[in-house]
Short mmCIF file of C-alpha atoms in Angstrom, two decimals:
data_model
loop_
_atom_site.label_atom_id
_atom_site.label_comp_id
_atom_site.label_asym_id
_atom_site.label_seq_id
_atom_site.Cartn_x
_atom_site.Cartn_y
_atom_site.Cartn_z
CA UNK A 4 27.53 18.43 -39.02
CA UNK A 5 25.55 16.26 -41.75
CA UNK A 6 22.68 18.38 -43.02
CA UNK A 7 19.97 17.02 -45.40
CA UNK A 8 19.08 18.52 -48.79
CA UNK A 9 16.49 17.59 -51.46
CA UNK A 10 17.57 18.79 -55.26
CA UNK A 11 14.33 18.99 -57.15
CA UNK A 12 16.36 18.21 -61.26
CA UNK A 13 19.23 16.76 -59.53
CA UNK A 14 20.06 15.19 -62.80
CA UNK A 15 20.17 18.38 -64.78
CA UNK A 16 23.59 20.83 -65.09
CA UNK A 17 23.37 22.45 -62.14
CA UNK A 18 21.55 20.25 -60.03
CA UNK A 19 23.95 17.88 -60.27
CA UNK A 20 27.15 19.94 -59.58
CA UNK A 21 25.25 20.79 -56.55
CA UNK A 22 24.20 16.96 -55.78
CA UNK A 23 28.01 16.03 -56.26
CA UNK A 24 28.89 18.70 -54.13
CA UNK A 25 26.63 18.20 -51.11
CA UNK A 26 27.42 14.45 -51.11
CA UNK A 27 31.13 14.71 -51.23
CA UNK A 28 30.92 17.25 -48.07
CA UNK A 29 28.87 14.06 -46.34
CA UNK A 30 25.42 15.64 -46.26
CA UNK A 31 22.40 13.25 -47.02
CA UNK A 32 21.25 14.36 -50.37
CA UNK A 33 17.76 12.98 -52.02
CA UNK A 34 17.10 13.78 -55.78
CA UNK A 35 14.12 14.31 -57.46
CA UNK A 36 13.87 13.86 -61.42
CA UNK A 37 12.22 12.33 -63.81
CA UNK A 38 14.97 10.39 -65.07
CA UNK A 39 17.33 8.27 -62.75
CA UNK A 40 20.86 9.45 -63.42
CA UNK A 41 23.19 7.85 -65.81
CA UNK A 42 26.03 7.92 -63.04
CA UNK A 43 24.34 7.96 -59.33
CA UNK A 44 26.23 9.67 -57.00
CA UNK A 45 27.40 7.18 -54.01
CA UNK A 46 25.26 7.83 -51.24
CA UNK A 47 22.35 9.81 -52.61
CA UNK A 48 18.85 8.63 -52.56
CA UNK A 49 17.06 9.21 -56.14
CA UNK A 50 13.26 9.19 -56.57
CA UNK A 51 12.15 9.48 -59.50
CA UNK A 52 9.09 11.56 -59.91
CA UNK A 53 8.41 15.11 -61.51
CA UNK A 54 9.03 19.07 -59.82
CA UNK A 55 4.90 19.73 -60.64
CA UNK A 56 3.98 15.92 -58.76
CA UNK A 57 2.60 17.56 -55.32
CA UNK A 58 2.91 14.45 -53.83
CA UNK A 59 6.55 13.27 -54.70
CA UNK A 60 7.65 16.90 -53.44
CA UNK A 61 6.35 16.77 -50.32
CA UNK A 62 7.14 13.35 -49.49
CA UNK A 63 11.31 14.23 -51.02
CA UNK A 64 11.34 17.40 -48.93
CA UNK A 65 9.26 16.50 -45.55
CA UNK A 66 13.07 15.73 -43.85
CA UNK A 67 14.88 17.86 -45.53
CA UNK A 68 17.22 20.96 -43.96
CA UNK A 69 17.18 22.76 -47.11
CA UNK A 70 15.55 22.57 -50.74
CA UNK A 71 17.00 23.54 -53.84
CA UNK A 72 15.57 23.51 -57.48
CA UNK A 73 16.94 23.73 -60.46
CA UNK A 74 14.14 23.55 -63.51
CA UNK A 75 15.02 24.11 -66.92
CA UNK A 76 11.43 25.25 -68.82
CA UNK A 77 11.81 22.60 -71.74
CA UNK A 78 9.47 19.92 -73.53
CA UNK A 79 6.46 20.20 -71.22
CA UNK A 80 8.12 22.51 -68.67
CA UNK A 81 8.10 25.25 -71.59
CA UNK A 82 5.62 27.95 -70.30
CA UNK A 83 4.96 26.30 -66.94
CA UNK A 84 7.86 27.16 -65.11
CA UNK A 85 6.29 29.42 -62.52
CA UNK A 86 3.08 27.30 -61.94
CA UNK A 87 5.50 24.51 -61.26
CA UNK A 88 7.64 26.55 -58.77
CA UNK A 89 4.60 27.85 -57.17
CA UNK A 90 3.67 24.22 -56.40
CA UNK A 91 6.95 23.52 -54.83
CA UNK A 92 6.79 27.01 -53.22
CA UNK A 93 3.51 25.91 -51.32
CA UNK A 94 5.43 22.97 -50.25
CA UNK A 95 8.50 24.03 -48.93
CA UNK A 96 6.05 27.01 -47.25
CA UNK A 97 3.97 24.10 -45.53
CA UNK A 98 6.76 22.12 -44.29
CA UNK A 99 9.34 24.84 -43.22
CA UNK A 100 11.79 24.19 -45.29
CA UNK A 101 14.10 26.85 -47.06
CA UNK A 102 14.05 26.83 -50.85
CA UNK A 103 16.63 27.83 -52.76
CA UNK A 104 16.12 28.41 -56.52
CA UNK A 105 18.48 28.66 -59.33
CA UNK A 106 17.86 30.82 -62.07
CA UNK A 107 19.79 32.52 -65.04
CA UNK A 108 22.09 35.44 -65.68
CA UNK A 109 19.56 37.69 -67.09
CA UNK A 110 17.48 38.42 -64.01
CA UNK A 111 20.54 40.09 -62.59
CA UNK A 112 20.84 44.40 -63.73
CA UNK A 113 23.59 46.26 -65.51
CA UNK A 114 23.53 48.70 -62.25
CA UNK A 115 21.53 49.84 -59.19
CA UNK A 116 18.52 50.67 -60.00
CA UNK A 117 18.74 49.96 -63.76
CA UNK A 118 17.52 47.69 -66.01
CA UNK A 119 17.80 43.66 -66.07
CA UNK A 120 19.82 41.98 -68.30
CA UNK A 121 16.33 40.31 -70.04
CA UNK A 122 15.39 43.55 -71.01
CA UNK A 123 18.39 43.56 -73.83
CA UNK A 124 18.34 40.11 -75.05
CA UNK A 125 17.99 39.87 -79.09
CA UNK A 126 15.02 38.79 -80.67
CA UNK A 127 16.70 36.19 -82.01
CA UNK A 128 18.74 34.50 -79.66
CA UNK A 129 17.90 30.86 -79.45
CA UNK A 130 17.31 30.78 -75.57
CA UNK A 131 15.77 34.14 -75.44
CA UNK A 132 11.97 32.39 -73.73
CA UNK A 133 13.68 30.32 -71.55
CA UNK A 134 16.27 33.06 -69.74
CA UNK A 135 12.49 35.07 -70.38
CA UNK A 136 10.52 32.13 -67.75
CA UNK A 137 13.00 32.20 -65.59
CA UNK A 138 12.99 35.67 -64.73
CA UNK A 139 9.53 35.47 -64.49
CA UNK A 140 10.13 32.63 -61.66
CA UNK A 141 12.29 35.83 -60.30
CA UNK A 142 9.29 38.47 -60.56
CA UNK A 143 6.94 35.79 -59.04
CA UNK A 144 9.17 35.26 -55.57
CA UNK A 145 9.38 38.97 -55.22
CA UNK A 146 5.97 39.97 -55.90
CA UNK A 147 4.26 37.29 -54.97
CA UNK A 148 6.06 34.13 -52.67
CA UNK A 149 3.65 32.72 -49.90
CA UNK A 150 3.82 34.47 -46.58
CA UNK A 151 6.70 32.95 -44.63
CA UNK A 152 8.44 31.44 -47.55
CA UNK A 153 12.46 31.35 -47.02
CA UNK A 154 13.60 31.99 -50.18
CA UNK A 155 16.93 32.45 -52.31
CA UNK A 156 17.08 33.25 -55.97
CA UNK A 157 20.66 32.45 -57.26
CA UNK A 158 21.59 33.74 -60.83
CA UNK A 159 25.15 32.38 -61.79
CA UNK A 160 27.33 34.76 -64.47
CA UNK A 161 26.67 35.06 -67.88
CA UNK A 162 29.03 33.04 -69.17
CA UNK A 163 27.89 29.68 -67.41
CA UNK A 164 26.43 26.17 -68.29
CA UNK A 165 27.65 22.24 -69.98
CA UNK A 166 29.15 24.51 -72.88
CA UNK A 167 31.89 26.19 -70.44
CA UNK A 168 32.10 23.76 -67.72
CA UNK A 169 35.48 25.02 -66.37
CA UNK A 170 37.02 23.68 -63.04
CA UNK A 171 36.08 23.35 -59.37
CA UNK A 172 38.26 26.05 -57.56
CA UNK A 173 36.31 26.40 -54.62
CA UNK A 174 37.07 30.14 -54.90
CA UNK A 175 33.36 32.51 -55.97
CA UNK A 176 32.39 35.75 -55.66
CA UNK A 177 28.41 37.10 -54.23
CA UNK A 178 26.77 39.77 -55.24
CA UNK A 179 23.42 40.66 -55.36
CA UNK A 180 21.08 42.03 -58.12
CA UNK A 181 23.52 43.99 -59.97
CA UNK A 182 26.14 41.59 -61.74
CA UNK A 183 29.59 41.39 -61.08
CA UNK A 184 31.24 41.81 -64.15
CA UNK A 185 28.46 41.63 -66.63
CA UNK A 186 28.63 39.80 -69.88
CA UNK A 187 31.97 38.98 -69.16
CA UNK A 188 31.07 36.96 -65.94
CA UNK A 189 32.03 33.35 -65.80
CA UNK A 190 31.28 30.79 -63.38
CA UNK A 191 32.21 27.17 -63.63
CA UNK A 192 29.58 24.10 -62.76
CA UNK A 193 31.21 23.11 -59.95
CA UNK A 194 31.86 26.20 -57.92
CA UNK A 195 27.91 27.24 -58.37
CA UNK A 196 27.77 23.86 -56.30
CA UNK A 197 30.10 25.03 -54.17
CA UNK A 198 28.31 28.53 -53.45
CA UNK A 199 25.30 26.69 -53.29
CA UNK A 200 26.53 23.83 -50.53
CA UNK A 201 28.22 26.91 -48.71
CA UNK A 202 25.23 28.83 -48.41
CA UNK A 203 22.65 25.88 -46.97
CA UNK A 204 25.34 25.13 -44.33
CA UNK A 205 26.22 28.66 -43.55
CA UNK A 206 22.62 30.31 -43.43
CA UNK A 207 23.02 32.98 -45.89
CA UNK A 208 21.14 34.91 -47.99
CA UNK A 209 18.04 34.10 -46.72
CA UNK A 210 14.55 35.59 -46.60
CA UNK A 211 14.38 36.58 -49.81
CA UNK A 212 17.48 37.10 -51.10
CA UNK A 213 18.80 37.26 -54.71
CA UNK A 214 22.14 37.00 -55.65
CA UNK A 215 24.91 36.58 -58.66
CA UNK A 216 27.62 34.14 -58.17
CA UNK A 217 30.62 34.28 -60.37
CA UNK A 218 34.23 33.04 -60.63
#
């Protein structure tokens, strides 16, 4: 049964695994970005427009079965991350629509109870502010969704992204806030799509839900 999805950064790394994905299992798939793709994906509808345009996300999600997002906080995104999911937050809340948003490794904790992988990261690591936002994105949701919101927060492993690409296998592993496997986690582009594409047509992990997927 074809099911619709709108991929707010369907262009990006993951959004685009998850575009590819969705399209080769026949669903209709429309992407939202700010830049149309350098290879479109047969099939899917592109609109080009930004994640913090009110009116572009509402119109790109009003049919939809299921949203996902996948933001990176970069150039002007940089410290705006959570106002811009808010926005989209309000929208998928006002039109009923799920909304499932990726994140990073470090909002996921060594154990039960114990602390989050951001808490650890070195001063000087490169990437430190942006794994930072996104866990604030996570903290937001939690603390602070709208009423009614149907949300999932999906952190892929540690050792994930364009750098390690690895292979689709169709074969993952869920978890939830703890991480399986830790820094040694892996998790190939492709099979986040696939966890991703499984979930929307499976119903899981819903209201409120956040979970690690690795390899």
């Amino acid at each position: 049964m074809s099911t619709t999805i709108t991929v707010i950064g369907g262009t990006g790394y993951v959004g685009g695994h998850v575009v590819a994905e969705a399209a080769s299992r026949g669903h209709a798939v429309t992407v939202v970005s700010r830049r149309a793709p350098a290879e479109p994906v047969a099939g899917v509808a592109y609109v080009q427009g930004a994640g913090d345009d009110a009116a572009v996300v509402a119109a790109a999600i009003a049919d939809a079965d299921a949203v996902v997002a996948a933001l990176s906080p970069r150039g002007d995104m940089a410290g705006r991350l959570v106002e811009v999911y808010r926005g989209i937050a309000d929208a998928a809340t006002a039109a009923g629509k799920r909304l499932i948003v990726v994140g990073g490794f470090n909002g996921l904790r060594e154990s039960e109870g114990g602390p989050r992988f951001a808490e650890s990261i070195p001063a000087d690591w490169p990437y430190r502010a942006e794994a930072l936002e996104a866990v604030d994105v996570l903290d937001w949701l939690q603390s602070a969704a709208p009423a009614g919101l149907d949300w999932t927060f999906v952190s892929p492993a540690a050792v994930f992204g364009a750098y390690a690409p690895g292979e689709r296998t169709g074969v993952y592993r869920v978890g939830g806030e703890v991480s399986i496997g830790g820094h040694e986690s892996t998790l190939s582009g492709a099979d986040l799509g696939v966890a991703i594409v499984d979930a929307v047509e499976r119903g899981e992990h819903r209201g409120g839900a956040h979970v690690g997927v690795v390899n």
